[in-house]
């Protein structure tokens, strides 16, 4: 013991300077941590942001009223998520959002060329105002069930779109080609999500969203409140997945990305309701290579009740998408997709196509050039048909 103690004393004497430096640094770190804790906004709230720049246009694009909307524009979309957890397993999400997209050709959810990044909860292009875009609370019940409720919640965020195609460009292709079921209805709502534990298993969702739920003249349960009831069941595994979805909608609710004569928006008219079904499936290889992932989707929308010829009618849609991962470098992706959106019985049948390459500059920055094509958009005898393109840069922080 005496010999060991003497050795330790000798070592302490030799490293006395280093130990003093370390002690001083620890004291300084404790002081900084204490100051940070006293000044921070919340011990349980984190800020997650996403800023997107979009440079693009559709040469020759005209609205159904004949106005020119085909010039190249430079737009932005900014999303700031304030995520709060009280138990470590729940989530209170508050999202602030701003953007400056015009409704044509990219900002309106009735447009076939609607961009995934060009929308707010109001469903149209933005005007550079900062708005409250989401406000909901999610918490677990047991091991496999999550419940969600909020004054601003979206039905597709309480469901699962069974697709491996993720371009983040045209809105229609991000919804698995079934934009009648997965119509991004946003408003007052609630839902339940079941996920079987493990890497594979069953998935089931049921949610309800009233887009006019904040309006006391209609409320959350009145048929005039743009009601959306969405149910889904599916199965997912590491390499594949399949799902069947159903949505019931009342007047004012929308069949998204709708192609109708005279610029019809796809919104249900007075006294109308809809029954929409969707089938989606995908397969993806174990490792990246020349074989791409394959995604497929089909949707059918049955409309009941009398409505205007420019409004929602019986329609069907489909899409097929191919996507390659780690193209030329790890993290990069490329893909192409083709499909038909929900076409009104009174309009010409439109077709959509897109191709993209996503270059991952870093973990937080990506640049995605893309081209796309729409035929007979809004049934206007090719006045709104043709090629377009964007260069989309996304920053995550």
CSV table of C-alpha atoms in Angstrom, one decimal:
chain,number,residue,atom,x,y,z
A,1,UNK,CA,0.0,0.0,0.0
A,2,UNK,CA,2.8,2.3,0.8
A,3,UNK,CA,4.6,1.7,-2.5
A,4,UNK,CA,1.3,2.2,-4.4
A,5,UNK,CA,0.6,5.4,-2.6
A,6,UNK,CA,4.0,6.7,-3.3
A,7,UNK,CA,3.7,5.9,-7.0
A,8,UNK,CA,0.3,7.7,-7.2
A,9,UNK,CA,1.8,10.8,-5.4
A,10,UNK,CA,4.6,10.8,-7.9
A,11,UNK,CA,2.2,10.7,-10.8
A,12,UNK,CA,0.0,13.4,-9.4
A,13,UNK,CA,3.1,15.6,-9.0
A,14,UNK,CA,4.2,15.0,-12.6
A,15,UNK,CA,0.7,15.8,-14.0
A,16,UNK,CA,-0.2,18.5,-11.6
A,17,UNK,CA,-0.2,21.2,-14.4
A,18,UNK,CA,-2.4,19.1,-16.7
A,19,UNK,CA,-4.9,18.3,-13.9
A,20,UNK,CA,-5.1,22.0,-13.0
A,21,UNK,CA,-6.0,22.8,-16.6
A,22,UNK,CA,-8.6,20.1,-16.8
A,23,UNK,CA,-10.2,21.3,-13.5
A,24,UNK,CA,-10.3,24.9,-14.8
A,25,UNK,CA,-11.9,23.7,-18.0
A,26,UNK,CA,-14.6,21.6,-16.2
A,27,UNK,CA,-15.4,24.6,-14.0
A,28,UNK,CA,-15.8,26.8,-17.0
A,29,UNK,CA,-18.0,24.2,-18.8
A,30,UNK,CA,-20.3,23.9,-15.7
A,31,UNK,CA,-20.7,27.7,-15.7
A,32,UNK,CA,-21.6,27.8,-19.4
A,33,UNK,CA,-24.1,24.9,-19.0
A,34,UNK,CA,-25.7,26.6,-16.0
A,35,UNK,CA,-26.1,29.8,-17.9
A,36,UNK,CA,-27.5,28.0,-20.9
A,37,UNK,CA,-30.1,26.2,-18.8
A,38,UNK,CA,-31.2,29.4,-17.2
A,39,UNK,CA,-31.6,31.2,-20.5
A,40,UNK,CA,-33.0,28.5,-22.8
A,41,UNK,CA,-36.6,28.6,-24.1
A,42,UNK,CA,-37.6,25.2,-22.8
A,43,UNK,CA,-35.9,22.1,-21.6
A,44,UNK,CA,-38.2,20.0,-23.6
A,45,UNK,CA,-38.6,22.0,-26.9
A,46,UNK,CA,-36.4,21.6,-30.0
A,47,UNK,CA,-36.5,23.7,-33.2
A,48,UNK,CA,-36.4,21.8,-36.5
A,49,UNK,CA,-36.3,23.9,-39.6
A,50,UNK,CA,-36.5,23.4,-43.4
A,51,UNK,CA,-35.9,26.1,-46.0
A,52,UNK,CA,-36.5,25.4,-49.7
A,53,UNK,CA,-35.6,27.5,-52.7
A,54,UNK,CA,-37.4,26.7,-55.9
A,55,UNK,CA,-36.3,28.2,-59.3
A,56,UNK,CA,-38.5,27.0,-62.1
A,57,UNK,CA,-41.5,27.5,-64.4
A,58,UNK,CA,-43.6,26.0,-67.2
A,59,UNK,CA,-43.0,27.9,-70.5
A,60,UNK,CA,-46.2,28.8,-72.2
A,61,UNK,CA,-48.4,27.9,-69.3
A,62,UNK,CA,-51.8,29.7,-69.3
A,63,UNK,CA,-54.6,29.6,-66.8
A,64,UNK,CA,-58.1,28.5,-67.9
A,65,UNK,CA,-58.9,32.3,-68.0
A,66,UNK,CA,-56.1,32.7,-70.6
A,67,UNK,CA,-53.7,34.5,-68.3
A,68,UNK,CA,-49.9,33.9,-68.7
A,69,UNK,CA,-48.3,32.0,-65.8
A,70,UNK,CA,-45.4,30.5,-67.7
A,71,UNK,CA,-42.5,32.7,-66.7
A,72,UNK,CA,-39.5,31.4,-64.6
A,73,UNK,CA,-40.0,32.4,-60.9
A,74,UNK,CA,-37.8,32.1,-57.8
A,75,UNK,CA,-39.8,31.0,-54.8
A,76,UNK,CA,-39.2,29.9,-51.2
A,77,UNK,CA,-40.9,27.8,-48.6
A,78,UNK,CA,-39.9,27.9,-44.9
A,79,UNK,CA,-41.1,25.6,-42.2
A,80,UNK,CA,-40.2,25.9,-38.5
A,81,UNK,CA,-41.2,23.0,-36.3
A,82,UNK,CA,-41.3,23.6,-32.5
A,83,UNK,CA,-41.3,20.1,-31.1
A,84,UNK,CA,-42.1,19.7,-27.4
A,85,UNK,CA,-42.0,16.4,-25.4
A,86,UNK,CA,-43.1,16.1,-21.8
A,87,UNK,CA,-42.4,12.4,-21.3
A,88,UNK,CA,-39.9,11.6,-24.0
A,89,UNK,CA,-42.5,9.6,-25.9
A,90,UNK,CA,-45.1,12.2,-26.7
A,91,UNK,CA,-45.0,15.2,-29.1
A,92,UNK,CA,-46.6,18.6,-29.2
A,93,UNK,CA,-45.9,20.1,-32.6
A,94,UNK,CA,-46.3,23.7,-33.5
A,95,UNK,CA,-45.3,24.6,-37.0
A,96,UNK,CA,-44.8,28.1,-38.4
A,97,UNK,CA,-44.7,28.4,-42.2
A,98,UNK,CA,-44.1,31.1,-44.8
A,99,UNK,CA,-43.7,31.1,-48.6
A,100,UNK,CA,-44.3,33.1,-51.7
A,101,UNK,CA,-45.7,30.7,-54.4
A,102,UNK,CA,-48.5,31.9,-56.6
A,103,UNK,CA,-51.4,29.6,-57.2
A,104,UNK,CA,-50.5,29.0,-60.9
A,105,UNK,CA,-48.9,26.8,-61.9
A,106,UNK,CA,-47.3,25.4,-58.7
A,107,UNK,CA,-49.3,26.6,-55.6
A,108,UNK,CA,-52.9,25.4,-56.0
A,109,UNK,CA,-53.9,21.9,-54.8
A,110,UNK,CA,-56.3,21.7,-57.8
A,111,UNK,CA,-53.4,22.1,-60.3
A,112,UNK,CA,-51.8,19.0,-61.8
A,113,UNK,CA,-48.4,20.8,-61.6
A,114,UNK,CA,-48.8,21.4,-57.8
A,115,UNK,CA,-45.4,21.2,-56.1
A,116,UNK,CA,-45.1,19.3,-52.9
A,117,UNK,CA,-43.3,22.2,-51.3
A,118,UNK,CA,-45.7,24.9,-52.5
A,119,UNK,CA,-48.5,24.9,-50.0
A,120,UNK,CA,-49.8,26.0,-46.7
A,121,UNK,CA,-52.7,24.7,-44.6
A,122,UNK,CA,-55.0,27.2,-46.4
A,123,UNK,CA,-54.5,25.0,-49.5
A,124,UNK,CA,-53.4,27.8,-51.9
A,125,UNK,CA,-50.2,29.7,-52.6
A,126,UNK,CA,-48.8,31.9,-49.9
A,127,UNK,CA,-48.1,35.6,-49.8
A,128,UNK,CA,-45.0,35.8,-47.6
A,129,UNK,CA,-47.0,35.9,-44.4
A,130,UNK,CA,-46.0,33.8,-41.4
A,131,UNK,CA,-48.9,31.5,-40.5
A,132,UNK,CA,-49.6,28.8,-37.9
A,133,UNK,CA,-49.5,25.7,-40.2
A,134,UNK,CA,-49.7,22.8,-37.6
A,135,UNK,CA,-50.8,22.5,-34.0
A,136,UNK,CA,-51.4,19.0,-32.6
A,137,UNK,CA,-50.5,16.6,-29.9
A,138,UNK,CA,-49.4,12.9,-30.3
A,139,UNK,CA,-49.0,10.5,-27.4
A,140,UNK,CA,-48.6,6.7,-27.0
A,141,UNK,CA,-51.2,4.3,-25.6
A,142,UNK,CA,-49.4,1.1,-24.8
A,143,UNK,CA,-46.5,-0.2,-27.0
A,144,UNK,CA,-48.2,-0.1,-30.4
A,145,UNK,CA,-50.8,2.6,-30.6
A,146,UNK,CA,-50.4,6.4,-30.9
A,147,UNK,CA,-53.3,8.9,-30.6
A,148,UNK,CA,-53.2,12.3,-32.2
A,149,UNK,CA,-55.5,15.3,-31.7
A,150,UNK,CA,-55.2,18.9,-32.7
A,151,UNK,CA,-56.7,22.1,-34.1
A,152,UNK,CA,-54.5,22.0,-37.1
A,153,UNK,CA,-53.6,18.4,-38.2
A,154,UNK,CA,-53.3,16.7,-41.6
A,155,UNK,CA,-54.8,13.3,-42.4
A,156,UNK,CA,-51.8,12.1,-44.4
A,157,UNK,CA,-49.6,12.7,-41.4
A,158,UNK,CA,-51.7,10.2,-39.4
A,159,UNK,CA,-51.5,7.6,-42.2
A,160,UNK,CA,-48.9,5.7,-44.1
A,161,UNK,CA,-48.4,6.1,-47.9
A,162,UNK,CA,-47.0,2.8,-49.1
A,163,UNK,CA,-44.5,4.1,-51.6
A,164,UNK,CA,-40.7,4.1,-52.0
A,165,UNK,CA,-40.8,6.9,-54.5
A,166,UNK,CA,-39.7,10.1,-52.8
A,167,UNK,CA,-38.9,12.9,-55.2
A,168,UNK,CA,-40.5,15.8,-53.2
A,169,UNK,CA,-41.3,17.5,-56.6
A,170,UNK,CA,-44.8,17.0,-58.1
A,171,UNK,CA,-47.4,16.7,-55.3
A,172,UNK,CA,-49.4,14.0,-57.1
A,173,UNK,CA,-46.5,11.5,-57.1
A,174,UNK,CA,-45.8,12.0,-53.4
A,175,UNK,CA,-49.4,10.8,-52.7
A,176,UNK,CA,-48.9,7.4,-54.3
A,177,UNK,CA,-51.0,8.3,-57.2
A,178,UNK,CA,-54.2,8.2,-55.0
A,179,UNK,CA,-54.8,11.8,-54.2
A,180,UNK,CA,-58.5,11.2,-53.7
A,181,UNK,CA,-57.8,9.2,-50.5
A,182,UNK,CA,-54.6,10.9,-49.5
A,183,UNK,CA,-55.8,14.4,-50.2
A,184,UNK,CA,-53.8,16.2,-47.4
A,185,UNK,CA,-56.9,17.5,-45.7
A,186,UNK,CA,-55.9,19.9,-42.9
A,187,UNK,CA,-58.0,21.2,-40.0
A,188,UNK,CA,-59.4,20.2,-36.7
A,189,UNK,CA,-59.1,16.5,-36.2
A,190,UNK,CA,-58.0,13.4,-34.4
A,191,UNK,CA,-56.7,9.9,-35.2
A,192,UNK,CA,-55.3,6.6,-34.1
A,193,UNK,CA,-52.3,4.8,-35.5
A,194,UNK,CA,-51.4,1.1,-34.8
A,195,UNK,CA,-47.9,-0.3,-35.8
A,196,UNK,CA,-47.0,-3.9,-35.1
A,197,UNK,CA,-43.6,-4.0,-33.3
A,198,UNK,CA,-40.5,-5.2,-35.1
A,199,UNK,CA,-39.0,-4.6,-38.6
A,200,UNK,CA,-42.1,-5.9,-40.3
A,201,UNK,CA,-45.8,-6.2,-39.5
A,202,UNK,CA,-49.3,-4.8,-39.9
A,203,UNK,CA,-50.1,-1.1,-39.9
A,204,UNK,CA,-53.6,0.4,-39.3
A,205,UNK,CA,-54.8,4.0,-39.2
A,206,UNK,CA,-58.1,5.7,-38.7
A,207,UNK,CA,-58.4,9.5,-38.6
A,208,UNK,CA,-61.0,12.3,-39.0
A,209,UNK,CA,-60.3,15.9,-40.1
A,210,UNK,CA,-62.8,18.7,-40.4
A,211,UNK,CA,-61.2,21.4,-42.6
A,212,UNK,CA,-63.7,24.0,-41.4
A,213,UNK,CA,-63.7,22.7,-37.9
A,214,UNK,CA,-62.7,26.1,-36.4
A,215,UNK,CA,-65.8,27.8,-38.0
A,216,UNK,CA,-68.7,27.8,-35.5
A,217,UNK,CA,-71.2,28.1,-38.3
A,218,UNK,CA,-70.3,24.6,-39.4
A,219,UNK,CA,-68.2,23.1,-36.6
A,220,UNK,CA,-66.4,19.8,-36.4
A,221,UNK,CA,-69.2,17.4,-37.2
A,222,UNK,CA,-71.5,19.3,-39.7
A,223,UNK,CA,-71.6,17.9,-43.2
A,224,UNK,CA,-70.8,21.4,-44.6
A,225,UNK,CA,-67.5,21.5,-42.7
A,226,UNK,CA,-65.5,19.7,-45.3
A,227,UNK,CA,-65.3,16.5,-43.4
A,228,UNK,CA,-62.8,13.7,-44.2
A,229,UNK,CA,-62.8,10.3,-42.6
A,230,UNK,CA,-59.8,8.2,-43.7
A,231,UNK,CA,-59.1,4.5,-42.8
A,232,UNK,CA,-56.2,2.4,-43.8
A,233,UNK,CA,-54.7,-1.1,-43.3
A,234,UNK,CA,-51.3,-2.3,-44.6
A,235,UNK,CA,-48.3,-4.5,-44.1
A,236,UNK,CA,-44.7,-3.4,-44.4
A,237,UNK,CA,-41.4,-5.3,-44.4
A,238,UNK,CA,-37.8,-4.1,-44.9
A,239,UNK,CA,-38.0,-4.5,-48.7
A,240,UNK,CA,-41.7,-4.2,-49.5
A,241,UNK,CA,-45.0,-2.8,-48.4
A,242,UNK,CA,-48.7,-2.8,-49.4
A,243,UNK,CA,-51.7,-0.8,-48.2
A,244,UNK,CA,-55.4,-0.3,-48.9
A,245,UNK,CA,-57.0,3.0,-48.0
A,246,UNK,CA,-60.5,4.5,-47.9
A,247,UNK,CA,-61.7,8.1,-47.5
A,248,UNK,CA,-65.2,9.5,-47.1
A,249,UNK,CA,-65.7,13.2,-47.8
A,250,UNK,CA,-68.5,15.7,-47.6
A,251,UNK,CA,-69.2,18.8,-49.6
A,252,UNK,CA,-66.2,21.2,-49.8
A,253,UNK,CA,-63.7,18.4,-49.3
A,254,UNK,CA,-61.4,17.9,-52.3
A,255,UNK,CA,-60.2,15.2,-54.7
A,256,UNK,CA,-56.7,16.6,-55.0
A,257,UNK,CA,-54.8,17.3,-58.2
A,258,UNK,CA,-58.0,17.1,-60.2
A,259,UNK,CA,-58.3,17.6,-63.9
A,260,UNK,CA,-61.6,19.1,-64.9
A,261,UNK,CA,-63.1,21.1,-67.7
A,262,UNK,CA,-63.1,24.9,-67.2
A,263,UNK,CA,-60.7,24.8,-64.2
A,264,UNK,CA,-62.8,22.8,-61.8
A,265,UNK,CA,-61.1,22.4,-58.5
A,266,UNK,CA,-62.2,18.9,-57.6
A,267,UNK,CA,-64.0,20.2,-54.5
A,268,UNK,CA,-67.4,18.6,-53.8
A,269,UNK,CA,-70.4,20.8,-54.4
A,270,UNK,CA,-73.5,21.3,-52.2
A,271,UNK,CA,-75.1,18.0,-51.3
A,272,UNK,CA,-72.2,15.9,-52.7
A,273,UNK,CA,-70.2,13.3,-50.9
A,274,UNK,CA,-67.4,11.0,-52.0
A,275,UNK,CA,-66.2,7.5,-51.4
A,276,UNK,CA,-62.6,7.1,-52.5
A,277,UNK,CA,-60.4,3.9,-52.3
A,278,UNK,CA,-56.7,3.4,-52.9
A,279,UNK,CA,-54.3,0.5,-53.4
A,280,UNK,CA,-50.6,1.0,-53.1
A,281,UNK,CA,-47.6,-1.3,-53.1
A,282,UNK,CA,-43.8,-1.1,-53.5
A,283,UNK,CA,-40.6,-3.2,-53.6
A,284,UNK,CA,-37.0,-2.1,-53.1
A,285,UNK,CA,-33.7,-4.0,-53.4
A,286,UNK,CA,-31.6,-4.8,-50.4
A,287,UNK,CA,-28.6,-2.8,-51.7
A,288,UNK,CA,-28.3,0.0,-54.1
A,289,UNK,CA,-27.3,-0.8,-57.7
A,290,UNK,CA,-28.8,-0.8,-61.2
A,291,UNK,CA,-32.1,-2.3,-60.0
A,292,UNK,CA,-34.4,0.5,-58.8
A,293,UNK,CA,-37.3,0.4,-56.3
A,294,UNK,CA,-40.7,0.0,-57.9
A,295,UNK,CA,-43.8,1.8,-56.6
A,296,UNK,CA,-47.4,1.5,-57.8
A,297,UNK,CA,-50.6,3.2,-56.8
A,298,UNK,CA,-54.3,3.2,-58.0
A,299,UNK,CA,-57.2,5.2,-56.8
A,300,UNK,CA,-60.9,5.4,-57.5
A,301,UNK,CA,-63.3,8.2,-56.5
A,302,UNK,CA,-67.1,7.7,-56.5
A,303,UNK,CA,-69.1,10.9,-56.2
A,304,UNK,CA,-72.7,11.0,-55.1
A,305,UNK,CA,-75.1,13.9,-55.5
A,306,UNK,CA,-75.6,16.4,-58.2
A,307,UNK,CA,-72.7,18.8,-58.8
A,308,UNK,CA,-71.5,21.2,-61.4
A,309,UNK,CA,-69.8,19.8,-64.5
A,310,UNK,CA,-66.6,21.6,-63.5
A,311,UNK,CA,-66.6,20.1,-60.0
A,312,UNK,CA,-65.8,16.6,-58.7
A,313,UNK,CA,-67.1,13.6,-60.7
A,314,UNK,CA,-66.4,9.9,-60.7
A,315,UNK,CA,-62.7,9.5,-61.5
A,316,UNK,CA,-59.7,7.2,-61.2
A,317,UNK,CA,-56.0,7.7,-61.0
A,318,UNK,CA,-52.8,5.6,-61.1
A,319,UNK,CA,-49.0,6.0,-61.0
A,320,UNK,CA,-45.8,4.0,-61.3
A,321,UNK,CA,-42.5,5.2,-60.0
A,322,UNK,CA,-38.9,4.0,-60.2
A,323,UNK,CA,-36.1,5.3,-57.9
A,324,UNK,CA,-32.4,4.5,-57.7
A,325,UNK,CA,-30.4,5.1,-54.5
A,326,UNK,CA,-26.7,6.1,-54.1
A,327,UNK,CA,-26.5,7.2,-57.8
A,328,UNK,CA,-22.9,8.2,-58.6
A,329,UNK,CA,-22.3,8.9,-54.8
A,330,UNK,CA,-23.7,7.7,-51.5
A,331,UNK,CA,-26.8,9.6,-50.5
A,332,UNK,CA,-27.7,10.8,-54.0
A,333,UNK,CA,-30.9,9.5,-55.7
A,334,UNK,CA,-32.6,9.5,-59.1
A,335,UNK,CA,-36.0,8.5,-60.3
A,336,UNK,CA,-38.8,8.9,-62.8
A,337,UNK,CA,-42.6,8.5,-62.5
A,338,UNK,CA,-45.6,8.4,-64.9
A,339,UNK,CA,-49.3,8.4,-64.2
A,340,UNK,CA,-52.8,9.8,-64.7
A,341,UNK,CA,-54.3,12.1,-62.1
A,342,UNK,CA,-58.0,12.0,-61.3
A,343,UNK,CA,-59.6,13.1,-64.6
A,344,UNK,CA,-63.1,14.4,-64.7
A,345,UNK,CA,-65.6,12.6,-66.9
A,346,UNK,CA,-66.1,15.8,-68.8
A,347,UNK,CA,-62.4,16.6,-69.5
A,348,UNK,CA,-59.7,15.2,-71.6
A,349,UNK,CA,-57.6,12.6,-69.9
A,350,UNK,CA,-54.3,14.2,-68.6
A,351,UNK,CA,-51.0,12.3,-68.2
A,352,UNK,CA,-48.2,13.3,-65.9
A,353,UNK,CA,-44.5,12.5,-66.1
A,354,UNK,CA,-41.5,13.6,-64.0
A,355,UNK,CA,-37.8,12.8,-63.7
A,356,UNK,CA,-35.3,14.0,-61.0
A,357,UNK,CA,-31.8,13.7,-59.7
A,358,UNK,CA,-31.2,14.6,-56.0
A,359,UNK,CA,-27.6,15.6,-55.2
A,360,UNK,CA,-26.9,15.4,-51.5
A,361,UNK,CA,-24.3,18.2,-50.9
A,362,UNK,CA,-24.1,17.4,-47.2
A,363,UNK,CA,-26.3,15.9,-44.5
A,364,UNK,CA,-28.3,19.1,-44.3
A,365,UNK,CA,-28.3,20.4,-47.9
A,366,UNK,CA,-29.6,18.8,-51.1
A,367,UNK,CA,-30.1,20.1,-54.7
A,368,UNK,CA,-32.7,18.5,-56.9
A,369,UNK,CA,-33.1,19.4,-60.6
A,370,UNK,CA,-36.2,17.9,-62.1
A,371,UNK,CA,-38.2,18.1,-65.3
A,372,UNK,CA,-41.9,17.2,-65.8
A,373,UNK,CA,-44.7,17.1,-68.3
A,374,UNK,CA,-48.5,17.4,-68.2
A,375,UNK,CA,-50.8,16.8,-71.1
A,376,UNK,CA,-54.3,18.4,-71.4
A,377,UNK,CA,-54.0,20.1,-68.0
A,378,UNK,CA,-57.6,21.3,-67.0
A,379,UNK,CA,-59.0,20.1,-70.3
A,380,UNK,CA,-58.1,23.4,-72.1
A,381,UNK,CA,-57.0,21.9,-75.5
A,382,UNK,CA,-53.3,21.8,-74.6
A,383,UNK,CA,-53.2,25.5,-73.6
A,384,UNK,CA,-51.8,24.4,-70.2
A,385,UNK,CA,-49.9,21.4,-71.5
A,386,UNK,CA,-46.2,21.1,-72.0
A,387,UNK,CA,-42.8,20.7,-70.3
A,388,UNK,CA,-41.6,22.4,-67.2
A,389,UNK,CA,-38.8,22.2,-64.7
A,390,UNK,CA,-37.4,23.3,-61.4
A,391,UNK,CA,-34.1,23.4,-59.4
A,392,UNK,CA,-35.1,22.7,-55.8
A,393,UNK,CA,-32.6,23.4,-53.0
A,394,UNK,CA,-33.4,22.3,-49.5
A,395,UNK,CA,-31.7,23.2,-46.2
A,396,UNK,CA,-32.5,21.3,-43.1
A,397,UNK,CA,-31.4,22.6,-39.7
